[in-house]
Tab-separated table of C-alpha atoms in Angstrom:
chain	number	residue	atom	x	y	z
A	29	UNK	CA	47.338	29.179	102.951
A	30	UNK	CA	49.834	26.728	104.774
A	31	UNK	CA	47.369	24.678	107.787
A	32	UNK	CA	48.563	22.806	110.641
A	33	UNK	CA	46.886	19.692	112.569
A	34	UNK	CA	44.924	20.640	115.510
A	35	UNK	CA	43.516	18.590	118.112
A	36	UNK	CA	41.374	20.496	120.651
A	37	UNK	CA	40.403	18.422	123.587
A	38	UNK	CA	38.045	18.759	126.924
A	39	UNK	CA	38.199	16.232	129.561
A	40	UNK	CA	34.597	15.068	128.524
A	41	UNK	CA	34.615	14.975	124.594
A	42	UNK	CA	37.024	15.923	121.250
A	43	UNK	CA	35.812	19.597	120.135
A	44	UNK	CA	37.750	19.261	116.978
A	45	UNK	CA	40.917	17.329	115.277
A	46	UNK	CA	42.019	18.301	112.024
A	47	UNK	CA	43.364	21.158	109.381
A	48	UNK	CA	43.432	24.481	110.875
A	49	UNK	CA	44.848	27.952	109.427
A	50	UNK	CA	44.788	29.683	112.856
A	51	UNK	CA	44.338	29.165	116.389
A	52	UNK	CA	44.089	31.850	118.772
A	53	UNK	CA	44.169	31.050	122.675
A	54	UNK	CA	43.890	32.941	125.899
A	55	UNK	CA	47.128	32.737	127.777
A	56	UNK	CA	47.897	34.101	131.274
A	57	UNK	CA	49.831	36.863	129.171
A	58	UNK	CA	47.063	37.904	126.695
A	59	UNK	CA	46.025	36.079	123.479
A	60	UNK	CA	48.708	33.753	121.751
A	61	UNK	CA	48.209	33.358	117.911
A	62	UNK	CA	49.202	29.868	116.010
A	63	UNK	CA	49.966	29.775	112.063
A	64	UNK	CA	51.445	26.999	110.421
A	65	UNK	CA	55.747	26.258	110.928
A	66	UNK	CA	55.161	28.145	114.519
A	67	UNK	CA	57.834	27.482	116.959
A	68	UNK	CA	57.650	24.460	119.619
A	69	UNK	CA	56.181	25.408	122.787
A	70	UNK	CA	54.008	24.942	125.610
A	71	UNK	CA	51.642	27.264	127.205
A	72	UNK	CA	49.157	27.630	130.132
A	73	UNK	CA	45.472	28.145	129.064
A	74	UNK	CA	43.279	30.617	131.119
A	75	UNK	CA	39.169	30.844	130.755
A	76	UNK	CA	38.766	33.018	127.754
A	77	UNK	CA	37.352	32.440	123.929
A	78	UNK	CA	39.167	29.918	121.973
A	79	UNK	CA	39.555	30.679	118.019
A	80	UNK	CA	40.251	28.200	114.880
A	81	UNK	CA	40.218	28.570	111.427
A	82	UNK	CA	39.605	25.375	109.483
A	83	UNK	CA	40.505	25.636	106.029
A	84	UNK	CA	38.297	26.991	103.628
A	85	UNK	CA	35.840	28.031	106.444
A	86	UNK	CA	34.992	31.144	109.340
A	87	UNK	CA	36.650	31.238	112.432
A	88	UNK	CA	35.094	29.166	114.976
A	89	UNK	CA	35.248	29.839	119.002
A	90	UNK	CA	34.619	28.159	121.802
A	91	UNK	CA	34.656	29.256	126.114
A	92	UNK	CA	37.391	27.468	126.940
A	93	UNK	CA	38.666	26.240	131.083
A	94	UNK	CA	41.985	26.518	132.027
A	95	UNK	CA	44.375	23.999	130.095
A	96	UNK	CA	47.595	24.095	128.320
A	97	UNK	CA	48.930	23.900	124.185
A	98	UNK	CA	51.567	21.791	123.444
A	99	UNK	CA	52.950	23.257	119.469
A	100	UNK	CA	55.362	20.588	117.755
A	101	UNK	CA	56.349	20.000	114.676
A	102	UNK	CA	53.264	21.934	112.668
A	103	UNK	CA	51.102	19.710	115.644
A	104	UNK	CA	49.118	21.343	117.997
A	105	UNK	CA	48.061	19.933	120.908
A	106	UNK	CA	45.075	21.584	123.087
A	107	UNK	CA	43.966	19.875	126.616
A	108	UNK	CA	41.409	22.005	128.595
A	109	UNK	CA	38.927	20.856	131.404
A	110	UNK	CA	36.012	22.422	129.034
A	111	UNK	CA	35.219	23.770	126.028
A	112	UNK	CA	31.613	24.703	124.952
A	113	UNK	CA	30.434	26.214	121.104
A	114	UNK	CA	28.112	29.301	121.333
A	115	UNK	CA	25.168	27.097	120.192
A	116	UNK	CA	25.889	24.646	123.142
A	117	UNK	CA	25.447	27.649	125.714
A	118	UNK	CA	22.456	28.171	127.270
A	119	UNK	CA	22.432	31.784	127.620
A	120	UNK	CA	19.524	31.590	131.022
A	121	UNK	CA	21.484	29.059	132.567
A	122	UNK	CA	24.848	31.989	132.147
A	123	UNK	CA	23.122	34.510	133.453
A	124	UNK	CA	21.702	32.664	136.738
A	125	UNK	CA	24.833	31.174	137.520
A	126	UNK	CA	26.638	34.776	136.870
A	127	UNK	CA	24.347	36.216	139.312
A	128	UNK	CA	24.783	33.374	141.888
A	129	UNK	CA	28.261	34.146	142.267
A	130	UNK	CA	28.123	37.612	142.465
A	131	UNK	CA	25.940	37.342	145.341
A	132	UNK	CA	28.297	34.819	146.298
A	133	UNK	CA	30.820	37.664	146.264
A	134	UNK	CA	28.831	40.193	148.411
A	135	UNK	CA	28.195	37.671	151.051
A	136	UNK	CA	32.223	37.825	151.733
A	137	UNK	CA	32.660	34.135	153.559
A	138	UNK	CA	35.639	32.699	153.565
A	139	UNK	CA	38.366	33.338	151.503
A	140	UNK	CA	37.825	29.907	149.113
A	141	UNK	CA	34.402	30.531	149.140
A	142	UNK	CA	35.529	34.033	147.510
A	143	UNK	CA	37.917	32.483	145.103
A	144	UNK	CA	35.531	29.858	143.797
A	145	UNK	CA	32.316	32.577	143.432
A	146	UNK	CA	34.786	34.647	141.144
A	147	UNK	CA	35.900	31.589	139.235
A	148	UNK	CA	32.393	30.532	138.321
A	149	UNK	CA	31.773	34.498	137.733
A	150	UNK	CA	34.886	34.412	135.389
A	151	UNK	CA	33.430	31.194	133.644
A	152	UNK	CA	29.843	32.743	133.431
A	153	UNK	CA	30.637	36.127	131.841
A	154	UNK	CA	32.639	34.084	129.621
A	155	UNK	CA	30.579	31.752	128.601
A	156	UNK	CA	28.085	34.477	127.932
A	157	UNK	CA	31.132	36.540	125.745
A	158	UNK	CA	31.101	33.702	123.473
A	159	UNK	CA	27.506	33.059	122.850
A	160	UNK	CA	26.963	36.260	121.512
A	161	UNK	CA	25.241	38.011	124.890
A	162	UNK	CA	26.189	41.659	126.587
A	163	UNK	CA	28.740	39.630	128.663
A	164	UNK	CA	26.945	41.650	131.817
C-alpha cells in the first residue's frame, strides 16, 4: 500500500513524523480521510480523535485541539495546540475536569465563562473518547 510522510505536531512536542497509510482528522465538516497522491489542501482542525496508520502497523489515535492540515505533494502537515495518546490520559483527571465544567455550565455566569466551561467539557469527554472510557 502507497504511504505518505506525516508530520503531526502539538505546540509542546512532535507526536509523530514519518510513513503513514492513512490519516483521519476531525474537521469542522465531519471526519476528513488522507491516502497517499491526495489532493493539496488545507483544513481547520476541531477537538476530536486523530487517526494514523503507519505502515505495517494498527491505527493509532490521539485527542487532538483545534489546529489545521496542510496536504502537499504526498506531505502532510498537522499543527494542533495538543495532542495526547490514550496511554498519556489520565482517565480521573478527565472525569474531574468534565464534571468541573458542567457545573461550570449550570452556574450560567457570563457568557465567556459559558463558552470556556463547554470548551474544556468538549476537551474532557474527548479526551475520555480516546482513552477507551464511556465518554460520560
Amino acid at each position: 500500500m502507497d504511504t505518505f510522510q506525516v508530520h503531526i505536531l502539538a505546540a509542546d512536542r512532535t507526536l509523530y513524523e514519518g510513513p503513514c497509510v492513512s490519516l483521519t482528522i476531525p474537521a469542522s465538516d465531519g471526519e476528513r480521510g488522507i491516502l497517499a497522491h491526495h489532493a493539496g489542501m488545507m483544513a481547520a482542525i476541531v477537538p476530536g480523535t486523530l487517526r494514523y496508520q503507519p505502515p505495517g502497523e494498527a491505527v493509532r489515535l490521539a485527542a487532538v485541539s483545534p489546529g489545521m492540515v496542510k496536504v502537499e505533494a504526498d506531505e502532510v502537515l498537522v499543527l494542533v495546540d495538543s495532542a495526547e495518546c490514550p496511554e498519556e490520559i489520565d482517565e480521573a483527571r478527565a472525569r474531574r475536569e468534565a464534571d468541573q465544567a458542567r457545573e461550570a455550565i449550570l452556574q450560567k455566569k457570563s457568557r465567556q465563562e459559558y463558552q470556556l466551561a463547554q470548551a474544556t467539557l468538549a476537551r474532557a469527554l474527548n479526551r475520555l473518547r480516546v482513552k477507551g472510557g464511556s465518554g460520560m
